[in-house]
Short mmCIF file of C-alpha atoms and ligand atoms in Angstrom, two decimals:
data_model
loop_
_atom_site.label_atom_id
_atom_site.label_comp_id
_atom_site.label_asym_id
_atom_site.label_seq_id
_atom_site.Cartn_x
_atom_site.Cartn_y
_atom_site.Cartn_z
CA MET A 201 -28.45 17.74 -11.13
CA THR A 202 -28.00 21.33 -12.28
CA MET A 203 -24.75 23.19 -12.87
CA ALA A 204 -23.39 25.12 -9.92
CA SER A 205 -23.43 28.75 -9.07
CA HIS A 206 -20.02 29.42 -7.58
CA PRO A 207 -19.70 27.52 -4.32
CA GLY A 208 -16.69 28.23 -2.11
CA THR A 209 -18.02 31.07 0.05
CA PRO A 210 -18.83 30.89 3.78
CA GLU A 211 -22.56 30.95 2.88
CA ASP A 212 -22.18 28.33 0.15
CA PRO A 213 -19.05 26.23 0.84
CA LEU A 214 -17.56 23.93 -1.76
CA ARG A 215 -18.50 20.44 -0.52
CA VAL A 216 -16.16 17.57 -1.37
CA ALA A 217 -16.31 13.88 -0.44
CA VAL A 218 -12.95 12.11 -0.35
CA VAL A 219 -13.24 8.32 -0.30
CA GLY A 220 -10.28 6.61 1.39
CA SER A 221 -8.23 8.05 4.26
CA GLY A 222 -4.75 6.89 3.25
CA PRO A 223 -2.01 9.38 2.35
CA ALA A 224 -3.64 10.35 -0.97
CA GLY A 225 -7.02 11.08 0.64
CA PHE A 226 -5.49 13.06 3.49
CA TYR A 227 -3.24 15.10 1.18
CA CYS A 228 -6.29 15.96 -0.95
CA ALA A 229 -8.21 17.03 2.15
CA GLY A 230 -5.23 19.14 3.24
CA HIS A 231 -4.84 20.87 -0.13
CA LEU A 232 -8.58 21.57 -0.33
CA LEU A 233 -8.91 22.93 3.21
CA THR A 234 -5.97 25.31 2.70
CA ALA A 235 -7.07 26.55 -0.75
CA LYS A 236 -6.73 30.31 -0.92
CA ASP A 237 -9.86 32.48 -0.67
CA LEU A 238 -12.18 29.50 -0.68
CA THR A 239 -14.42 28.00 1.97
CA VAL A 240 -14.31 24.23 1.57
CA GLU A 241 -15.89 21.40 3.55
CA VAL A 242 -14.33 17.95 3.22
CA ASP A 243 -15.93 14.72 4.39
CA LEU A 244 -13.36 11.90 4.42
CA PHE A 245 -14.74 8.35 4.27
CA ASP A 246 -13.04 5.07 5.10
CA ARG A 247 -14.41 1.57 5.14
CA LEU A 248 -12.34 0.88 8.28
CA PRO A 249 -12.92 2.54 11.66
CA THR A 250 -9.23 3.53 11.57
CA PRO A 251 -7.76 6.14 9.20
CA PHE A 252 -4.38 6.37 7.38
CA GLY A 253 -4.62 3.44 4.93
CA LEU A 254 -1.33 1.69 4.28
CA VAL A 255 0.53 3.91 6.73
CA ARG A 256 -1.23 1.87 9.40
CA ALA A 257 -1.79 -1.39 7.52
CA GLY A 258 1.15 -1.57 5.08
CA VAL A 259 4.29 0.25 6.29
CA ALA A 260 6.41 -2.22 8.23
CA PRO A 261 6.09 -2.08 12.04
CA ASP A 262 9.87 -1.75 12.42
CA HIS A 263 9.69 1.60 10.55
CA PRO A 264 7.92 3.76 13.16
CA LYS A 265 9.49 6.99 11.88
CA ILE A 266 7.74 6.55 8.54
CA LYS A 267 4.45 6.01 10.33
CA SER A 268 4.86 9.33 12.17
CA VAL A 269 3.74 11.07 8.95
CA THR A 270 0.25 10.66 10.46
CA ARG A 271 0.94 13.79 12.54
CA VAL A 272 0.59 15.81 9.34
CA TYR A 273 -2.78 14.15 8.69
CA GLU A 274 -3.91 14.88 12.25
CA LYS A 275 -3.27 18.58 11.59
CA THR A 276 -5.49 18.37 8.51
CA ALA A 277 -8.20 16.65 10.56
CA ALA A 278 -8.10 19.53 13.06
CA ARG A 279 -8.95 22.14 10.39
CA PRO A 280 -12.42 23.66 10.32
CA GLY A 281 -14.55 22.05 7.63
CA PHE A 282 -13.10 18.53 8.09
CA ARG A 283 -15.21 15.52 9.07
CA PHE A 284 -14.29 11.81 9.14
CA PHE A 285 -16.80 9.06 8.50
CA GLY A 286 -14.99 5.83 9.35
CA ASN A 287 -16.52 2.34 9.17
CA VAL A 288 -18.49 3.46 6.10
CA GLU A 289 -17.85 1.64 2.84
CA VAL A 290 -18.57 3.53 -0.35
CA GLY A 291 -20.10 1.12 -2.83
CA GLY A 292 -21.47 -0.87 0.13
CA ASP A 293 -23.00 1.24 2.93
CA ILE A 294 -23.33 4.31 0.71
CA ALA A 295 -23.64 4.22 -3.08
CA HIS A 296 -21.56 6.31 -5.45
CA ALA A 297 -24.75 7.98 -6.77
CA GLU A 298 -25.74 8.95 -3.23
CA LEU A 299 -22.40 10.66 -2.69
CA LYS A 300 -22.79 12.52 -5.97
CA SER A 301 -26.14 13.87 -4.85
CA HIS A 302 -24.60 15.34 -1.67
CA TYR A 303 -21.33 16.89 -2.89
CA HIS A 304 -20.03 19.18 -5.62
CA ALA A 305 -17.11 16.80 -6.11
CA VAL A 306 -16.22 13.25 -5.14
CA ILE A 307 -12.56 12.18 -5.06
CA TYR A 308 -11.70 8.47 -4.94
CA ALA A 309 -8.55 7.64 -2.94
CA VAL A 310 -9.27 3.97 -2.30
CA GLY A 311 -5.77 2.60 -3.00
CA ALA A 312 -4.98 -0.75 -4.61
CA GLU A 313 -6.21 -3.34 -2.15
CA THR A 314 -5.65 -6.59 -4.01
CA ASP A 315 -2.62 -8.29 -5.52
CA ARG A 316 -1.58 -9.52 -8.94
CA SER A 317 -1.24 -13.27 -9.27
CA LEU A 318 1.62 -15.23 -10.84
CA GLY A 319 -0.71 -17.36 -12.95
CA ILE A 320 1.33 -20.56 -12.44
CA ASP A 321 0.50 -24.10 -11.37
CA GLY A 322 0.47 -24.63 -7.63
CA GLU A 323 -0.19 -20.98 -6.83
CA ASP A 324 -3.28 -21.94 -4.82
CA LEU A 325 -1.52 -24.50 -2.61
CA PRO A 326 -1.57 -23.81 1.13
CA GLY A 327 1.64 -21.98 1.94
CA SER A 328 1.44 -19.79 -1.18
CA TRP A 329 0.35 -16.29 -0.21
CA ALA A 330 0.05 -12.78 -1.54
CA ALA A 331 2.49 -10.52 0.28
CA THR A 332 -0.53 -8.23 0.84
CA GLN A 333 -2.16 -10.90 3.01
CA PHE A 334 0.91 -11.39 5.17
CA VAL A 335 1.55 -7.66 5.51
CA ALA A 336 -2.07 -6.93 6.44
CA TRP A 337 -2.04 -9.80 8.96
CA TYR A 338 1.09 -8.66 10.81
CA ASN A 339 -0.19 -5.07 10.69
CA ALA A 340 -3.52 -6.00 12.37
CA HIS A 341 -5.85 -5.19 9.45
CA PRO A 342 -9.17 -6.57 10.75
CA ASP A 343 -10.05 -8.28 7.42
CA TYR A 344 -6.96 -10.49 7.76
CA ARG A 345 -7.17 -11.15 11.51
CA ASP A 346 -8.12 -14.79 11.19
CA LEU A 347 -5.55 -15.92 8.62
CA GLU A 348 -3.18 -18.57 9.88
CA PHE A 349 0.40 -18.61 8.70
CA ASP A 350 2.38 -21.76 9.25
CA LEU A 351 5.91 -20.39 9.57
CA SER A 352 7.48 -23.68 10.66
CA CYS A 353 9.34 -24.36 7.39
CA LYS A 354 13.04 -23.63 6.91
CA ARG A 355 12.94 -21.66 3.66
CA ALA A 356 10.55 -18.94 2.47
CA VAL A 357 10.69 -17.50 -1.03
CA VAL A 358 9.54 -13.94 -1.77
CA ILE A 359 8.80 -13.21 -5.43
CA GLY A 360 9.33 -9.59 -6.46
CA ASN A 361 11.99 -6.92 -6.39
CA GLY A 362 10.26 -3.94 -4.78
CA ASN A 363 10.26 -2.52 -1.28
CA VAL A 364 7.29 -4.64 -0.22
CA ALA A 365 9.33 -7.78 -0.94
CA MET A 366 12.09 -6.31 1.24
CA ASP A 367 9.63 -5.58 4.04
CA VAL A 368 8.32 -9.14 3.99
CA ALA A 369 11.83 -10.65 4.00
CA ARG A 370 12.99 -8.38 6.82
CA MET A 371 9.90 -8.96 8.95
CA LEU A 372 10.31 -12.74 8.55
CA LEU A 373 13.82 -12.43 9.96
CA LEU A 374 13.34 -9.96 12.81
CA PRO A 375 14.30 -11.43 16.19
CA ARG A 376 11.77 -11.45 19.04
CA GLU A 377 13.53 -8.63 20.94
CA GLU A 378 12.99 -6.32 17.98
CA LEU A 379 9.48 -7.50 17.10
CA GLU A 380 8.27 -7.02 20.65
CA LEU A 381 9.13 -3.32 20.55
CA THR A 382 6.97 -2.66 17.50
CA ASP A 383 3.23 -2.33 16.92
CA THR A 384 3.14 -5.69 15.10
CA ALA A 385 -0.26 -7.31 15.76
CA ASP A 386 -0.16 -9.36 18.95
CA HIS A 387 -1.45 -12.43 17.09
CA ALA A 388 1.59 -12.28 14.77
CA ILE A 389 4.40 -11.78 17.28
CA ASP A 390 4.73 -15.35 18.60
CA PRO A 391 4.38 -17.11 15.22
CA MET A 392 6.95 -14.76 13.69
CA ALA A 393 9.38 -14.77 16.60
CA ASP A 394 9.23 -18.57 16.96
CA SER A 395 9.23 -19.36 13.24
CA GLY A 396 11.45 -22.12 11.87
CA ILE A 397 12.62 -19.96 8.99
CA GLU A 398 16.37 -20.09 8.46
CA GLU A 399 16.53 -18.68 4.96
CA VAL A 400 14.53 -16.16 2.96
CA VAL A 401 15.18 -16.03 -0.78
CA ILE A 402 14.09 -12.91 -2.70
CA VAL A 403 13.63 -13.63 -6.40
CA GLY A 404 13.72 -10.98 -9.16
CA ARG A 405 12.66 -11.50 -12.76
CA ARG A 406 15.28 -9.13 -14.10
CA GLY A 407 18.79 -8.23 -13.01
CA PRO A 408 20.31 -6.18 -10.16
CA ALA A 409 20.26 -3.02 -12.31
CA GLN A 410 16.49 -3.26 -12.82
CA ALA A 411 15.43 -3.96 -9.22
CA ALA A 412 12.88 -1.49 -7.85
CA PHE A 413 14.23 -1.43 -4.26
CA THR A 414 15.18 1.92 -2.84
CA ASN A 415 18.71 2.24 -1.44
CA PRO A 416 17.93 2.54 2.32
CA GLU A 417 15.71 -0.57 2.27
CA LEU A 418 18.38 -2.56 0.43
CA ARG A 419 21.04 -1.37 2.88
CA GLU A 420 18.86 -2.39 5.81
CA LEU A 421 18.85 -5.96 4.56
CA GLY A 422 22.62 -6.05 5.05
CA GLU A 423 22.30 -4.88 8.67
CA LEU A 424 19.96 -7.50 10.10
CA ALA A 425 20.87 -8.62 13.63
CA ASP A 426 20.04 -12.24 12.99
CA ALA A 427 20.73 -12.87 9.29
CA ASP A 428 23.64 -12.68 6.86
CA VAL A 429 22.96 -11.39 3.37
CA PHE A 430 24.05 -13.38 0.30
CA VAL A 431 24.32 -12.43 -3.36
CA ASP A 432 25.92 -14.74 -5.91
CA PRO A 433 28.86 -12.82 -7.49
CA ALA A 434 28.02 -14.45 -10.84
CA GLU A 435 24.62 -12.71 -10.81
CA MET A 436 26.37 -9.34 -10.41
CA ASP A 437 28.05 -9.79 -13.74
CA LEU A 438 25.94 -7.19 -15.58
CA ASP A 439 25.26 -7.54 -19.28
CA GLU A 440 26.40 -4.66 -21.46
CA HIS A 441 22.93 -3.05 -21.72
CA SER A 442 22.30 -3.16 -17.98
CA ALA A 443 25.71 -1.66 -17.24
CA HIS A 444 24.99 1.13 -19.70
CA SER A 445 21.45 1.70 -18.36
CA ILE A 446 22.64 2.86 -14.93
CA GLU A 447 25.26 5.33 -16.14
CA GLY A 448 22.98 8.36 -16.61
CA GLU A 449 22.51 11.31 -14.24
CA GLY A 450 19.00 10.25 -13.30
CA GLU A 451 20.00 6.66 -12.49
CA ILE A 452 21.40 7.20 -9.01
CA THR A 453 19.05 4.75 -7.25
CA PRO A 454 19.73 1.71 -9.49
CA ARG A 455 23.45 2.57 -9.64
CA ARG A 456 23.65 2.63 -5.83
CA ASN A 457 21.59 -0.57 -5.67
CA VAL A 458 24.17 -2.26 -7.88
CA GLU A 459 26.99 -0.92 -5.67
CA ILE A 460 25.30 -2.18 -2.50
CA LEU A 461 24.58 -5.58 -4.08
CA THR A 462 28.17 -5.83 -5.33
CA GLU A 463 29.37 -5.21 -1.79
CA TYR A 464 26.99 -7.94 -0.54
CA SER A 465 28.31 -10.36 -3.15
CA ARG A 466 31.81 -9.91 -1.69
CA ARG A 467 30.82 -10.38 1.94
CA MET A 468 31.94 -13.40 3.88
CA PRO A 469 29.23 -14.94 6.12
CA SER A 470 29.56 -13.72 9.69
CA GLY A 471 27.98 -16.83 11.23
CA LYS A 472 24.54 -15.40 11.95
CA ARG A 473 21.72 -17.84 12.59
CA ARG A 474 19.80 -17.06 9.39
CA ARG A 475 20.36 -15.93 5.79
CA VAL A 476 18.66 -13.69 3.31
CA VAL A 477 19.56 -14.45 -0.30
CA LEU A 478 18.91 -12.17 -3.28
CA ARG A 479 18.50 -14.03 -6.58
CA PHE A 480 18.16 -12.33 -9.95
CA LEU A 481 17.08 -13.23 -13.50
CA ARG A 482 14.68 -15.93 -12.32
CA THR A 483 10.94 -16.35 -12.89
CA PRO A 484 8.78 -18.85 -11.01
CA VAL A 485 7.13 -21.30 -13.39
CA ALA A 486 5.44 -23.68 -10.92
CA ILE A 487 4.92 -24.26 -7.23
CA HIS A 488 5.12 -27.93 -6.29
CA GLY A 489 3.82 -29.83 -3.31
CA ASN A 490 1.60 -32.59 -2.10
CA GLY A 491 -1.23 -30.77 -0.34
CA ARG A 492 0.96 -27.77 0.50
CA VAL A 493 3.94 -25.83 -0.84
CA GLU A 494 7.09 -27.93 -0.84
CA ALA A 495 9.18 -26.41 -3.63
CA ILE A 496 9.24 -23.73 -6.26
CA GLU A 497 10.53 -24.17 -9.79
CA LEU A 498 12.36 -21.22 -11.33
CA VAL A 499 13.48 -20.62 -14.88
CA ARG A 500 16.57 -18.62 -15.66
CA ASN A 501 16.04 -15.49 -17.77
CA GLU A 502 18.19 -13.40 -20.03
CA LEU A 503 17.59 -9.75 -20.75
CA ARG A 504 16.72 -8.48 -24.20
CA HIS A 505 15.70 -5.06 -25.48
CA GLY A 506 11.93 -4.61 -25.70
CA GLY A 507 10.47 -2.46 -28.47
CA ASP A 508 10.18 0.53 -26.07
CA GLY A 509 13.89 0.52 -25.20
CA SER A 510 13.40 -1.26 -21.85
CA LEU A 511 15.20 -4.47 -20.99
CA ARG A 512 12.79 -7.41 -20.80
CA ALA A 513 13.26 -10.83 -19.20
CA HIS A 514 13.13 -13.80 -21.59
CA ALA A 515 13.06 -17.35 -20.27
CA THR A 516 15.89 -19.73 -21.20
CA ASP A 517 15.76 -23.54 -20.92
CA ALA A 518 17.58 -23.59 -17.60
CA HIS A 519 15.30 -24.62 -14.74
CA GLU A 520 16.06 -25.10 -11.06
CA THR A 521 13.92 -26.19 -8.14
CA LEU A 522 14.24 -24.74 -4.65
CA GLU A 523 12.77 -26.50 -1.65
CA ALA A 524 10.53 -24.06 0.22
CA GLY A 525 7.53 -24.24 2.53
CA LEU A 526 6.29 -20.72 1.93
CA VAL A 527 5.96 -18.51 -1.14
CA PHE A 528 4.96 -14.85 -0.96
CA ARG A 529 4.21 -13.08 -4.22
CA SER A 530 4.82 -9.35 -4.33
CA ILE A 531 4.59 -8.52 -7.99
CA GLY A 532 2.13 -5.64 -7.92
CA TYR A 533 -1.21 -4.48 -6.66
CA ARG A 534 -4.58 -3.84 -8.24
CA GLY A 535 -7.47 -1.67 -7.27
CA VAL A 536 -10.95 -3.04 -6.57
CA PRO A 537 -13.83 -1.65 -8.68
CA ILE A 538 -16.59 0.38 -6.99
CA GLU A 539 -20.08 0.10 -8.40
CA GLY A 540 -20.97 3.06 -10.57
CA VAL A 541 -17.34 4.23 -10.95
CA PRO A 542 -15.43 3.45 -14.19
CA PHE A 543 -12.65 0.87 -13.84
CA ASP A 544 -9.84 -0.18 -16.14
CA GLU A 545 -9.54 -3.95 -15.63
CA TRP A 546 -6.22 -4.15 -17.43
CA LYS A 547 -4.52 -1.49 -15.29
CA GLY A 548 -6.48 -2.31 -12.14
CA ALA A 549 -7.12 1.43 -11.68
CA ILE A 550 -9.75 4.11 -12.37
CA PRO A 551 -9.29 5.62 -15.87
CA ASN A 552 -8.44 9.29 -15.59
CA ASP A 553 -6.78 12.27 -17.13
CA GLU A 554 -4.53 13.84 -14.47
CA GLY A 555 -7.10 12.96 -11.80
CA ARG A 556 -10.32 13.70 -13.69
CA ILE A 557 -12.23 10.41 -14.01
CA LEU A 558 -12.87 9.53 -17.65
CA ASP A 559 -16.01 8.02 -19.06
CA PRO A 560 -14.65 4.78 -20.57
CA HIS A 561 -16.89 4.97 -23.65
CA GLU A 562 -16.79 8.67 -24.44
CA GLN A 563 -13.24 9.31 -23.08
CA HIS A 564 -14.34 12.67 -21.65
CA ALA A 565 -14.08 13.75 -18.02
CA ILE A 566 -17.14 13.06 -15.88
CA ALA A 567 -18.17 16.30 -14.13
CA GLY A 568 -17.41 16.31 -10.41
CA GLU A 569 -15.61 12.92 -10.24
CA TYR A 570 -11.90 12.63 -9.46
CA VAL A 571 -9.27 10.14 -8.40
CA VAL A 572 -5.94 10.25 -6.55
CA GLY A 573 -3.16 8.02 -5.21
CA TRP A 574 -2.61 4.35 -6.07
CA ILE A 575 -6.07 3.92 -7.59
CA LYS A 576 -5.21 6.80 -9.97
CA ARG A 577 -1.66 6.04 -11.05
CA GLY A 578 -1.15 2.42 -10.02
CA PRO A 579 0.89 1.12 -7.09
CA SER A 580 4.04 3.18 -7.40
CA GLY A 581 5.91 5.76 -5.40
CA VAL A 582 6.42 6.46 -1.74
CA ILE A 583 4.06 8.21 0.67
CA GLY A 584 5.30 11.66 -0.38
CA THR A 585 4.53 10.93 -4.05
CA ASN A 586 0.85 11.08 -3.11
CA LYS A 587 1.21 14.70 -1.94
CA ARG A 588 2.23 15.94 -5.39
CA ASP A 589 -0.35 13.65 -6.94
CA ALA A 590 -3.07 15.09 -4.68
CA GLN A 591 -2.05 18.62 -5.67
CA GLU A 592 -2.61 17.75 -9.34
CA THR A 593 -6.09 16.33 -8.64
CA VAL A 594 -7.11 19.21 -6.35
CA ASP A 595 -5.84 21.77 -8.91
CA HIS A 596 -8.25 20.25 -11.42
CA VAL A 597 -11.15 20.32 -8.94
CA LEU A 598 -10.47 24.02 -8.36
CA GLU A 599 -10.07 24.71 -12.06
CA ASP A 600 -13.42 23.02 -12.76
CA LEU A 601 -14.96 25.06 -9.94
CA ALA A 602 -13.61 28.30 -11.43
CA GLU A 603 -14.89 27.32 -14.90
CA GLY A 604 -18.36 26.49 -13.51
CA ARG A 605 -18.00 22.82 -14.46
CA LEU A 606 -18.97 21.31 -11.09
CA PRO A 607 -22.51 19.96 -10.80
CA GLU A 608 -24.80 21.36 -8.11
CA PRO A 609 -25.75 18.54 -5.70
CA GLU A 610 -29.39 17.91 -4.80
CA HIS A 611 -28.64 17.98 -1.05
CA ALA A 612 -25.78 20.37 -0.32
CA ASP A 613 -26.66 20.54 3.39
CA PRO A 614 -23.94 18.76 5.44
CA GLY A 615 -26.62 17.53 7.84
CA ALA A 616 -28.32 15.53 5.07
CA ILE A 617 -25.41 13.13 4.45
CA GLU A 618 -24.75 12.82 8.17
CA ALA A 619 -28.39 11.79 8.71
CA LEU A 620 -28.19 9.27 5.88
CA ILE A 621 -24.99 7.74 7.29
CA ALA A 622 -26.41 7.66 10.82
CA GLU A 623 -29.40 5.74 9.47
CA ARG A 624 -27.36 3.27 7.39
CA LYS A 625 -24.37 2.90 9.69
CA PRO A 626 -25.27 4.05 13.21
CA ASP A 627 -21.84 2.92 14.44
CA TYR A 628 -19.88 5.10 12.04
CA VAL A 629 -16.67 6.48 13.51
CA SER A 630 -15.96 10.23 13.72
CA PHE A 631 -12.41 11.59 14.03
CA ALA A 632 -12.97 12.11 17.78
CA ASP A 633 -14.02 8.45 17.99
CA TRP A 634 -10.81 7.47 16.20
CA GLN A 635 -8.82 9.58 18.65
CA ALA A 636 -10.38 7.52 21.46
CA ILE A 637 -9.38 4.29 19.67
CA ASP A 638 -5.90 5.70 19.14
CA ALA A 639 -5.54 6.75 22.78
CA ALA A 640 -6.60 3.29 23.99
CA GLU A 641 -4.06 1.59 21.69
CA VAL A 642 -1.25 3.93 22.73
CA ALA A 643 -2.10 3.50 26.43
CA ALA A 644 -1.97 -0.29 26.04
CA GLY A 645 1.46 -0.05 24.42
CA GLU A 646 3.02 2.34 26.93
CA PRO A 647 3.83 -0.07 29.78
CA LEU A 648 5.38 -2.47 27.25
CA GLY A 649 7.59 0.16 25.60
CA ARG A 650 5.64 -0.26 22.35
CA PRO A 651 4.20 2.56 20.23
CA ARG A 652 0.75 0.96 20.55
CA VAL A 653 -1.03 -2.37 20.88
CA LYS A 654 -3.38 -2.47 17.92
CA PHE A 655 -6.96 -3.59 18.10
CA THR A 656 -7.43 -6.30 15.54
CA ARG A 657 -11.22 -6.55 15.35
CA VAL A 658 -13.69 -3.90 14.24
CA GLN A 659 -15.87 -4.69 17.26
CA GLU A 660 -13.01 -3.91 19.68
CA MET A 661 -12.38 -0.63 17.87
CA LEU A 662 -16.04 0.36 18.08
CA GLU A 663 -16.14 -0.47 21.79
CA ALA A 664 -13.07 1.70 22.43
CA ALA A 665 -14.76 4.52 20.48
CA ARG A 666 -17.94 4.12 22.53
CA ARG A 667 -16.04 4.38 25.83
CA ARG A 668 -15.13 7.97 24.82
P1 FAD B 176 -4.00 3.54 0.75
O1 FAD B 176 -2.93 3.94 1.70
O2 FAD B 176 -4.15 2.10 0.43
O3 FAD B 176 -5.40 4.07 1.33
C1 FAD B 176 -6.63 3.68 0.77
C2 FAD B 176 -7.71 3.79 1.84
O4 FAD B 176 -9.00 3.64 1.21
C3 FAD B 176 -7.65 2.72 2.93
O5 FAD B 176 -7.70 3.32 4.21
C4 FAD B 176 -8.90 1.85 2.67
O6 FAD B 176 -9.44 1.29 3.87
C5 FAD B 176 -9.84 2.87 2.04
N1 FAD B 176 -10.87 2.27 1.19
C6 FAD B 176 -10.72 1.33 0.23
N2 FAD B 176 -11.90 1.05 -0.36
C7 FAD B 176 -12.83 1.84 0.23
C8 FAD B 176 -14.23 2.02 0.04
N3 FAD B 176 -14.91 1.34 -0.89
N4 FAD B 176 -14.89 2.90 0.83
C9 FAD B 176 -14.21 3.60 1.78
N5 FAD B 176 -12.87 3.47 1.99
C10 FAD B 176 -12.19 2.62 1.22
N6 FAD B 176 5.71 4.17 1.30
C11 FAD B 176 6.69 4.81 1.97
O7 FAD B 176 6.94 5.99 1.70
N7 FAD B 176 7.42 4.17 2.94
C12 FAD B 176 7.19 2.88 3.29
O8 FAD B 176 7.85 2.31 4.18
C13 FAD B 176 6.16 2.19 2.61
N8 FAD B 176 5.88 0.90 2.93
C14 FAD B 176 4.89 0.25 2.27
C15 FAD B 176 4.64 -1.07 2.60
C16 FAD B 176 3.65 -1.78 1.95
C17 FAD B 176 3.40 -3.21 2.32
C18 FAD B 176 2.90 -1.16 0.93
C19 FAD B 176 1.84 -1.92 0.21
C20 FAD B 176 3.15 0.16 0.59
C21 FAD B 176 4.15 0.88 1.25
N9 FAD B 176 4.43 2.21 0.92
C22 FAD B 176 5.42 2.88 1.60
C23 FAD B 176 3.67 2.94 -0.11
C24 FAD B 176 2.54 3.79 0.51
O9 FAD B 176 1.91 3.06 1.52
C25 FAD B 176 1.54 4.20 -0.60
O10 FAD B 176 2.22 5.10 -1.47
C26 FAD B 176 0.30 4.90 -0.08
O11 FAD B 176 -0.26 4.29 1.05
C27 FAD B 176 -0.79 4.98 -1.17
O12 FAD B 176 -1.78 5.81 -0.67
P2 FAD B 176 -3.32 5.72 -1.09
O13 FAD B 176 -3.97 6.77 -0.24
O14 FAD B 176 -3.46 5.79 -2.55
O15 FAD B 176 -3.83 4.26 -0.68
#
């Protein structure tokens, strides 16, 4: 590899591979393809035949407006210089080193695909799941197609106080009439609509003032057609530090959360068929059951100041056991390492300095390697957060280009990588192929009044692409 001349002209375009077609990958592609006075070619890879990452496979099916952000990504895909290589796994079908030899820069946008575990006894019992598994199953992610959720129990417990926990609780309580109008995977609609669940308990380690919910999601929980919301008034009795912590100008979200929760704690039940209960200051210490989940043991916490000024949960001696047939943990996500790319095991992310991937031994930036989105900063923020994040990463790519710091690839010809992919993965999916898959899904949904009926197997997706 030699150092570059100055790519970015029509004769010698800047060639960038973006790995992962979720929001972060698409925003990077968009920023690159609209960079001023530069000719850029972006190849966007995804291991699935379908693009859009968690917008398709994470965002709850009853939030179709949020999913419509994909229109912005479609505009990016229509720009000259854009290509999509779906059904191609980097680190599997194509190696990191092979990408490096075909592009001036490689940007990883692979998200955080796995979950953090609780590390408690009983966590592996049948009936104990990662929220990621359930979410991916009801959203038709092909890797999770064959999971089987027994939803016949009366009580489910969701561990975690973020929006994903809210999504899981809400989806568990949606009535059939609502579910059937969404793009929930067909295999999930009957089990969810006919479930025996009467109560979902959401458990937070810290107090109401520290919950990471956003206000609209918390409000939505109080508006469910089929379930009353419950908060114990005693748990709304904030300690002095918590009360103080939400007073500041920048604390609008937690302050509103506390107001909404206070209102919930004063509500009288309206006689709905089901309940959703928010519990605070509790940590699970064990999951009990004979052959499957039957109960969860919680310990009560109190909040104390940590060294960094934050309020930390400390266990007391008070234990309680809740009968439950299902436990979903939603306490954070971790990235999955890719061979040849540095990985910080502790953070579950790729080590970087504002998007430039760092050599873990030398701590300097590796020329031509970048990162963006959840695999860069960890699993935080909403879809829009990835736009700003992508701007930061792309700014550094362009700065390195201007400073002559990008390596010159051995095979800059766009035909070379296409030939390699066609050899390795003859059934790779182009963006036009995806549009055929998309059109088939939308057409199947139309007569049912649904946004789409999702394919749930890679083979079905490839067949729809082939019919193009
Ligand atoms: P992702 O969206 O995860 O995209 C990563 C992509 O990389 C995937 O398409 C994956 O297939 C691909 N990939 C992974 N490994 C490889 C590989 N080796 N080779 C090729 N491709 C690979 N935000 C909101 O604003 N509103 C919401 O309602 C909302 N709901 C959410 C619900 C859930 C359950 C979750 C988990 C998140 C939600 N978010 C929501 C947050 C939002 O989805 C994230 O901020 C965003 O998706 C992160 O983008 P990303 O591009 O970093 O990762």
